[in-house]
């Protein structure tokens, strides 16, 4: 198959059409994406560098940063273990109902973040299904940290699995079978054969999962209760500061999240290249 | 350790760990996703039919559906148009800063929605860079449906671009050559050869962007102003009902929105299958 790169220039549009299209695309991306990104930093430093750093000298902001890290530190590893298990089960075996299972794993992406939080309120809230039992046993999930963690797990649920399933399906079972034949145990096979093959895809999934876990707003907003210093994550603290007209502080906290986003994009860009290379290598080996 | 899951039968495979990995997958999927969603439907059923209909069809709720649906539709259409141009330029042309622009397309995925929300609101408010220019011209953006649409364009753009890019990359140049040598103009070739080939991908991108917009909350609440009947989107109404301890009202709206999401998911799956089938046919 011939791709565009081999084509002759006769296949191209005239110079001024190209210029018009590129101009439109660049202008659209500048207005819609780049300017909003720049605004975050400009607003954060509007009252100077000192005011920017003073924003972080606040107990509630520091608590919010801490809670964001705790939440991600619980949610990401759990979804990592799940993602590896699910893609192993899906890629290494054939069974009835596989495509249904893949659809169900993707389901949280289709559900509105607000509904993702709301379902846990229905289960664990004071009026919820387990509400009475939880109150009797003095366990609080909604308007407390466990609820925030649960909602975060829900919205970041598919990330790792979704990266690994196609990668592991592409790789097949041959290398694992060889390792097993040579006497390796199941876990040895996974750690010494499978894991090196999927490591970049795995890292990619974890990074996307982490970015979303730290940045989730809608789902966490429903279950949090917005108690400053106790159940506020960084995005929720941004909302509170903004609604208190404390714009410099709101944007200062936002810059941390924006830097995380840019860092994620950079890593994504690098890893995409590595994963594509791994896949291409697999295809030429075949 | 081997678990038996009724419907799920595996073919013989020498690879160990099926019971363990499948068991954990089903267990974790059930407690995190399936049981909570079933609980939502259970709650809706316990309401009774009449109350459910009343809760989903009162004026304020219907106004929120209309607003959510219309703004999402307009945003998805605008994204489809500009996404087509952006994806085409990124695949076909070389220009200064192309790699940076390519990477920045994913920004709305990576940036927390609350941050996007306050940044857009600041930009389009009467003191902001864009608001300063637009307001004297009579365009009020903040606290209007236009503002909601702009936020939805922001979060939906990557879906269209990222779905179209691979479709453009896989285009076969022979077809374009054939079309050109038969005397078609470049525009005719685009309209009659290229566009029909990438059409399934274009529709998929549109549907993904639309589906995401329907459920969006964070980037919209700041710019919307949240006035009942005017700029109150459905997801916000769920939260408002919840804050008033009107669980039944919140459940009813959530169930309607969830059903729409499921229909969209089904449609997108069908579109992707169509797209894949078309690709398969071309390979022959």
XYZ file of C-alpha atoms in Angstrom:
570
model
C 0.000 0.000 0.000
C 1.225 3.410 -0.916
C 0.823 6.065 1.706
C 0.805 9.782 1.314
C 4.514 10.149 1.918
C 5.342 8.383 -1.350
C 2.972 10.522 -3.335
C 3.911 13.169 -5.801
C 3.229 16.807 -5.224
C 0.460 16.685 -7.850
C -1.666 15.189 -5.092
C -1.395 18.374 -3.062
C -3.682 21.325 -2.825
C -2.597 24.622 -4.264
C -0.343 26.728 -2.056
C -2.970 29.224 -1.032
C -5.502 26.515 -0.070
C -2.821 24.925 2.111
C -2.043 28.286 3.636
C -5.723 28.919 4.355
C -6.255 25.492 5.947
C -3.113 25.632 8.079
C -3.991 29.178 9.112
C -7.478 28.109 10.181
C -6.203 25.077 12.100
C -3.458 26.990 13.884
C -5.717 29.924 14.748
C -8.409 27.580 16.073
C -5.926 25.680 18.263
C -4.383 28.929 19.498
C -7.726 30.483 20.444
C -9.340 27.361 21.872
C -6.416 25.630 23.601
C -3.214 27.660 23.840
C -4.633 30.966 25.073
C -6.681 29.317 27.875
C -3.522 27.479 28.961
C -1.492 30.700 29.026
C -4.280 32.465 30.926
C -3.833 30.084 33.863
C -0.230 31.208 34.353
C -0.889 34.893 33.694
C -3.715 35.032 36.218
C -1.642 33.130 38.785
C 1.170 35.698 38.559
C -1.109 38.733 38.114
C -0.172 40.146 41.518
C 3.465 39.138 41.314
C 5.652 36.215 42.180
C 5.324 36.762 45.906
C 1.518 36.628 45.869
C 1.798 33.439 43.845
C 3.885 31.708 46.476
C 1.849 33.119 49.369
C -1.105 31.194 47.898
C 0.559 27.943 48.870
C 1.248 29.126 52.395
C -2.250 28.126 53.378
C -3.228 25.178 55.518
C -6.268 24.290 53.391
C -4.324 24.381 50.137
C -1.605 22.159 51.574
C -4.211 19.731 52.929
C -5.855 19.631 49.497
C -2.538 18.838 47.809
C -1.911 16.094 50.359
C -5.356 14.549 49.885
C -4.938 14.602 46.096
C -1.712 12.627 46.395
C -3.225 10.163 48.890
C -6.224 9.571 46.620
C -4.061 8.958 43.560
C -1.723 6.742 45.604
C -4.646 4.437 46.433
C -6.646 4.592 43.201
C -3.828 4.209 40.677
C -2.223 1.003 42.081
C -5.631 -0.653 42.463
C -6.549 0.130 38.864
C -3.074 -0.960 37.790
C -3.536 -4.420 39.335
C -7.008 -4.621 37.836
C -5.775 -3.512 34.409
C -3.045 -6.161 34.339
C -5.435 -8.920 35.494
C -8.157 -7.926 33.051
C -5.852 -7.687 30.053
C -4.189 -10.998 30.951
C -7.579 -12.724 31.134
C -8.796 -11.083 27.940
C -5.663 -11.305 25.790
C -4.331 -14.739 26.754
C -7.524 -16.781 26.512
C -10.534 -17.016 24.277
C -13.929 -17.270 25.933
C -17.554 -16.495 25.294
C -18.621 -12.953 26.170
C -15.207 -11.344 25.683
C -16.420 -8.332 23.737
C -19.151 -7.742 26.328
C -16.507 -7.764 29.062
C -14.394 -5.227 27.134
C -17.444 -2.972 26.738
C -18.202 -3.206 30.463
C -14.615 -2.278 31.329
C -14.951 0.817 29.117
C -18.293 1.733 30.680
C -17.004 4.329 33.197
C -15.773 6.470 30.261
C -19.337 6.678 28.966
C -20.858 7.658 32.307
C -21.009 11.322 33.294
C -18.605 12.103 36.171
C -21.493 13.493 38.203
C -23.375 10.203 37.908
C -20.186 8.302 38.780
C -20.127 10.071 42.130
C -23.878 9.958 42.604
C -24.128 6.135 42.426
C -21.942 5.903 45.537
C -24.131 8.406 47.355
C -27.090 6.129 46.627
C -25.215 3.157 48.083
C -23.357 4.660 51.024
C -25.053 7.996 51.755
C -27.122 8.539 54.931
C -30.309 7.762 52.976
C -28.558 5.134 50.843
C -28.899 1.350 50.693
C -26.141 0.703 53.258
C -26.628 4.047 55.018
C -28.216 2.643 58.185
C -25.688 -0.101 58.589
C -22.811 2.321 58.086
C -24.179 4.801 60.636
C -24.703 2.015 63.184
C -21.123 0.884 62.743
C -19.825 4.432 62.711
C -18.286 4.167 59.247
C -18.404 7.220 57.036
C -17.829 6.861 53.296
C -19.750 9.728 51.734
C -18.480 13.215 52.649
C -15.253 11.497 53.699
C -12.010 10.277 52.153
C -13.217 6.714 51.264
C -15.951 8.171 49.056
C -13.445 10.378 47.255
C -11.182 7.381 46.657
C -14.102 5.245 45.393
C -15.309 7.926 42.977
C -11.747 8.413 41.712
C -11.322 4.665 41.167
C -14.565 4.631 39.162
C -13.605 7.408 36.755
C -10.043 6.127 36.228
C -11.111 2.490 36.050
C -10.503 1.717 32.311
C -7.210 3.568 31.660
C -4.619 0.823 32.272
C -6.758 -2.034 30.930
C -7.576 -0.105 27.774
C -3.878 0.460 26.975
C -2.822 -3.104 27.765
C -5.563 -5.171 26.102
C -4.685 -4.310 22.461
C -0.956 -4.471 23.185
C -1.155 -7.940 24.783
C -3.544 -9.222 22.116
C -1.047 -8.145 19.482
C 1.773 -9.957 21.244
C 0.035 -13.331 21.468
C 1.035 -16.277 23.645
C 4.126 -17.707 21.942
C 6.784 -16.284 24.241
C 4.830 -17.194 27.383
C 4.322 -20.748 26.136
C 8.022 -21.082 25.465
C 8.864 -19.848 28.964
C 6.383 -22.274 30.543
C 7.761 -25.132 28.477
C 11.223 -24.339 29.786
C 9.891 -24.739 33.314
C 9.110 -21.171 34.422
C 6.264 -20.703 36.882
C 3.265 -18.542 36.027
C 4.553 -15.542 37.979
C 8.086 -15.943 36.612
C 6.624 -15.963 33.114
C 4.675 -12.804 33.805
C 7.506 -10.851 35.399
C 10.320 -11.992 33.084
C 8.550 -12.421 29.760
C 5.271 -10.524 29.621
C 6.136 -7.478 31.706
C 9.208 -6.406 29.700
C 7.076 -6.573 26.555
C 4.295 -4.399 27.892
C 6.226 -2.012 30.139
C 5.854 1.119 27.991
C 2.169 0.568 27.409
C 1.741 -0.083 31.114
C 3.564 3.123 32.068
C 1.501 5.063 29.536
C -1.745 3.752 31.041
C -0.561 4.542 34.571
C 0.353 8.103 33.629
C -3.033 8.780 32.039
C -4.749 7.147 35.012
C -2.763 9.289 37.452
C -3.461 12.538 35.610
C -7.181 11.892 35.690
C -7.076 10.701 39.321
C -5.402 13.916 40.457
C -7.578 16.138 38.304
C -11.031 14.618 38.693
C -13.622 17.197 39.661
C -17.244 16.235 38.936
C -17.355 12.799 40.544
C -15.330 13.865 43.569
C -17.413 17.011 43.955
C -20.570 14.942 44.511
C -19.151 12.728 47.264
C -16.805 15.178 48.966
C -19.053 17.468 50.980
C -16.449 20.222 50.464
C -15.083 20.311 54.003
C -11.977 22.499 53.740
C -8.851 20.851 55.027
C -10.594 17.469 55.308
C -12.327 16.364 52.093
C -11.075 18.857 49.522
C -8.818 17.752 46.728
C -6.872 20.251 44.592
C -9.557 20.721 41.912
C -12.199 21.235 44.632
C -9.958 23.758 46.397
C -9.622 25.597 43.072
C -13.413 25.864 42.931
C -13.696 27.171 46.501
C -10.923 29.750 46.044
C -12.457 30.902 42.768
C -15.924 31.260 44.284
C -14.376 33.263 47.153
C -12.990 35.644 44.493
C -9.489 34.656 45.537
C -8.471 34.415 41.881
C -4.689 34.502 42.326
C -4.792 31.554 44.723
C -7.290 29.644 42.542
C -5.032 30.015 39.515
C -1.897 29.360 41.567
C -3.244 25.943 42.596
C -4.358 25.510 38.980
C -0.800 26.011 37.736
C 0.257 22.884 39.648
C -2.491 20.916 37.900
C -1.602 22.510 34.546
C 2.079 21.578 34.981
C 0.983 18.025 35.775
C -1.117 18.067 32.586
C 1.779 19.355 30.459
C 4.120 16.798 31.986
C 1.550 14.093 31.187
C 1.305 15.281 27.578
C 5.081 15.246 27.205
C 5.393 11.722 28.590
C 2.426 10.604 26.506
C 4.099 11.949 23.400
C 7.346 10.127 24.180
C 5.688 6.864 25.195
C 3.348 6.803 22.211
C 6.408 6.786 20.052
C 7.952 3.911 22.038
C 4.725 1.853 22.018
C 4.324 2.405 18.277
C 7.917 1.260 17.788
C 7.321 -1.890 19.881
C 4.205 -2.705 17.869
C 5.997 -2.102 14.572
C 8.816 -4.389 15.692
C 6.273 -7.106 16.499
C 4.765 -6.777 13.058
C 8.103 -7.031 11.226
C 9.078 -10.036 13.364
C 6.004 -11.927 12.243
C -8.262 -21.540 42.608
C -10.193 -22.308 39.459
C -13.481 -20.428 39.429
C -16.428 -21.246 37.270
C -18.392 -18.435 35.705
C -21.310 -20.203 34.066
C -21.412 -18.425 30.713
C -17.694 -17.903 30.441
C -16.044 -21.020 29.097
C -12.429 -20.930 28.142
C -10.808 -22.880 25.391
C -7.848 -25.011 26.343
C -4.807 -22.884 26.910
C -1.534 -23.848 28.560
C -1.133 -20.373 30.071
C -1.863 -20.434 33.813
C -3.805 -17.880 35.810
C -7.160 -17.752 34.051
C -9.162 -18.400 37.217
C -7.195 -15.886 39.262
C -7.163 -13.030 36.746
C -10.713 -13.526 35.484
C -11.983 -13.933 39.036
C -10.396 -10.687 40.180
C -11.517 -8.872 37.019
C -15.164 -9.844 37.497
C -15.058 -9.176 41.250
C -13.497 -5.711 40.913
C -15.686 -4.750 37.950
C -18.765 -5.775 39.929
C -18.071 -3.865 43.128
C -16.724 -0.709 41.501
C -18.919 -0.359 38.403
C -21.757 -2.831 38.004
C -23.353 -2.916 41.476
C -23.392 0.903 41.852
C -25.004 1.311 38.419
C -27.558 -1.409 39.168
C -28.277 0.409 42.445
C -29.112 3.552 40.476
C -31.632 1.685 38.326
C -33.006 -0.077 41.417
C -33.568 3.275 43.079
C -35.390 4.519 39.986
C -37.661 1.447 39.955
C -38.538 1.883 43.610
C -39.859 5.369 42.799
C -42.906 4.131 40.932
C -43.753 5.015 37.372
C -45.846 8.140 37.991
C -43.322 9.776 40.265
C -40.517 8.946 37.831
C -42.388 10.573 34.945
C -43.197 13.621 37.071
C -39.556 13.981 38.136
C -38.231 13.718 34.590
C -40.757 15.924 32.834
C -41.162 19.019 34.996
C -40.354 22.303 33.268
C -37.028 22.942 34.925
C -35.748 19.442 34.088
C -36.959 19.594 30.494
C -35.320 23.008 30.072
C -32.034 21.504 31.291
C -32.297 18.596 28.818
C -32.933 20.978 25.951
C -30.018 23.204 26.900
C -27.637 20.278 27.432
C -28.654 18.611 24.182
C -28.520 21.762 22.037
C -25.221 23.126 23.352
C -23.642 19.646 23.063
C -24.907 19.260 19.506
C -23.630 22.662 18.375
C -20.284 22.102 20.087
C -19.906 18.666 18.464
C -20.760 20.077 15.015
C -18.223 22.903 15.378
C -15.635 20.379 16.582
C -16.342 18.123 13.625
C -15.753 20.972 11.169
C -12.584 22.362 12.760
C -11.393 18.912 13.861
C -11.492 17.823 10.221
C -9.286 20.743 9.203
C -6.895 20.304 12.136
C -6.520 16.549 11.558
C -6.001 17.077 7.806
C -3.291 19.673 8.377
C -1.525 17.558 11.000
C -1.437 14.522 8.692
C -0.855 16.105 5.291
C 1.138 19.291 5.683
C 4.345 20.331 7.317
C 4.355 23.649 9.114
C 6.192 25.412 11.863
C 5.334 24.097 15.336
C 3.374 21.124 13.987
C 4.616 18.682 16.627
C 3.708 21.062 19.458
C 0.237 21.619 18.026
C -0.176 17.881 17.607
C 0.698 17.293 21.257
C -1.412 20.192 22.546
C -4.563 18.688 20.977
C -4.684 16.334 23.980
C -4.603 19.207 26.491
C -8.357 19.021 27.238
C -7.917 15.344 28.181
C -5.057 16.108 30.536
C -6.158 19.397 32.092
C -8.576 19.017 35.031
C -12.005 20.269 34.024
C -12.247 22.736 36.913
C -9.030 24.410 35.721
C -10.309 24.618 32.134
C -13.549 26.019 33.509
C -12.047 28.921 35.443
C -9.544 29.714 32.674
C -12.298 29.953 30.032
C -14.548 31.979 32.318
C -11.748 34.471 33.006
C -10.902 34.761 29.299
C -14.461 35.473 28.191
C -15.558 37.618 31.147
C -15.827 41.362 30.493
C -12.303 41.949 31.814
C -10.746 38.989 30.000
C -8.761 39.051 26.745
C -11.600 37.755 24.585
C -14.456 39.267 26.603
C -12.959 42.773 26.276
C -13.183 42.481 22.498
C -16.480 40.596 22.236
C -18.653 42.409 24.788
C -18.497 45.883 23.199
C -19.524 44.170 19.943
C -22.640 42.887 21.685
C -21.550 39.277 22.244
C -22.030 38.273 25.846
C -20.404 34.887 26.414
C -20.145 34.305 30.144
C -23.373 33.116 31.833
C -25.024 32.403 28.472
C -25.577 29.207 26.413
C -22.786 30.472 24.113
C -20.356 30.207 27.013
C -21.512 26.660 27.734
C -20.966 25.791 24.059
C -17.418 27.193 24.124
C -16.550 25.059 27.166
C -17.993 22.009 25.405
C -15.973 22.745 22.251
C -12.854 22.855 24.426
C -13.404 19.447 26.018
C -14.694 17.700 22.874
C -12.060 18.713 20.321
C -9.494 15.915 20.925
C -12.087 13.220 20.211
C -12.649 14.371 16.628
C -8.976 15.021 15.832
C -7.712 11.778 17.371
C -10.355 9.695 15.572
C -9.720 11.298 12.185
C -5.908 11.311 12.233
C -5.480 7.524 11.781
C -8.227 7.512 9.132
C -6.374 10.161 7.106
C -3.051 8.362 7.602
C -4.464 5.163 6.121
C -5.887 6.793 3.002
C -4.554 5.223 -0.148
C -3.035 7.718 -2.470
C -3.739 5.551 -5.541
C -7.401 6.430 -5.231
C -6.613 10.125 -5.246
C -4.274 9.685 -8.186
C -6.923 7.767 -10.092
C -9.480 10.434 -9.335
C -7.116 13.208 -10.461
C -6.110 11.416 -13.650
C -9.773 10.968 -14.545
C -10.078 14.732 -14.521
C -11.508 15.456 -11.089
C -10.538 18.722 -9.474
C -8.859 18.582 -6.065
C -12.114 19.626 -4.397
C -14.084 16.930 -6.251
C -11.506 14.357 -5.164
C -11.830 15.467 -1.575
C -15.610 15.552 -1.647
C -16.221 12.345 -3.616
C -13.235 10.147 -2.757
C -11.607 11.198 0.507
C -14.635 12.304 2.513
C -16.713 9.134 1.924
C -13.727 6.994 2.955
C -13.200 8.772 6.275
C -16.914 9.339 6.881
C -17.326 6.551 9.499
C -14.376 7.995 11.442
C -15.835 11.483 11.140
C -19.185 10.287 12.512
C -17.431 8.399 15.326
C -15.517 11.528 16.290
C -18.709 13.554 16.254
C -20.519 10.981 18.407
C -17.656 10.752 20.932
C -17.470 14.514 21.236
C -21.258 14.803 21.589
C -21.442 12.009 24.198
C -18.693 13.589 26.264
C -20.412 16.984 26.120
C -23.730 15.574 27.375
C -22.177 14.418 30.637
C -19.723 17.280 31.150
C -19.800 19.202 34.406
C -16.535 20.765 35.601
C -15.605 22.931 32.647
C -19.176 24.191 32.251
C -20.337 25.164 35.749
C -18.113 28.225 36.033
C -18.948 29.776 32.670
C -22.645 28.802 32.722
C -23.857 30.960 35.607
C -26.336 28.201 36.448
C -29.605 30.126 36.242
C -32.599 27.736 36.411
C -34.480 27.462 33.096
C -31.757 29.471 31.329
C -28.223 28.191 31.814
C -28.656 25.155 34.035
C -27.304 21.943 32.473
C -28.644 18.504 33.493
C -25.543 17.349 35.383
C -25.690 20.499 37.507
C -29.377 19.908 38.196
C -28.499 16.451 39.579
C -26.121 18.087 42.036
C -28.657 20.792 42.953
C -31.317 18.147 43.693
C -28.793 16.188 45.724
C -27.931 19.237 47.819
C -31.662 19.651 48.537
C -31.780 15.962 49.588
C -34.175 15.291 46.700
C -32.677 11.858 45.987
C -35.642 10.732 43.887
C -35.416 13.792 41.634
C -31.659 13.376 41.203
C -32.046 9.647 40.492
C -34.669 10.225 37.810
C -32.495 12.719 35.877
C -29.421 10.526 36.313
C -31.222 7.469 34.920
C -32.420 9.364 31.847
C -28.894 10.659 31.203
C -27.360 7.241 31.785
C -29.753 5.649 29.293
C -28.799 8.285 26.715
C -25.111 7.518 27.414
C -25.746 3.805 26.850
C -27.472 4.508 23.527
C -24.525 6.684 22.507
C -22.077 3.950 23.546
C -23.981 1.414 21.438
C -24.022 3.785 18.460
C -20.292 4.474 18.775
C -19.543 0.737 18.954
C -21.579 0.181 15.792
C -19.827 3.053 14.025
C -16.412 1.695 14.972
C -17.380 -1.739 13.671
C -18.560 -0.159 10.418
C -15.301 1.745 10.191
C -13.239 -1.407 10.777
C -15.268 -3.365 8.232
C -14.722 -0.692 5.633
C -11.011 -0.772 6.266
C -11.051 -4.562 5.899
C -12.829 -4.316 2.553
C -10.291 -1.863 1.236
C -7.455 -4.206 2.110
C -8.963 -6.698 -0.349
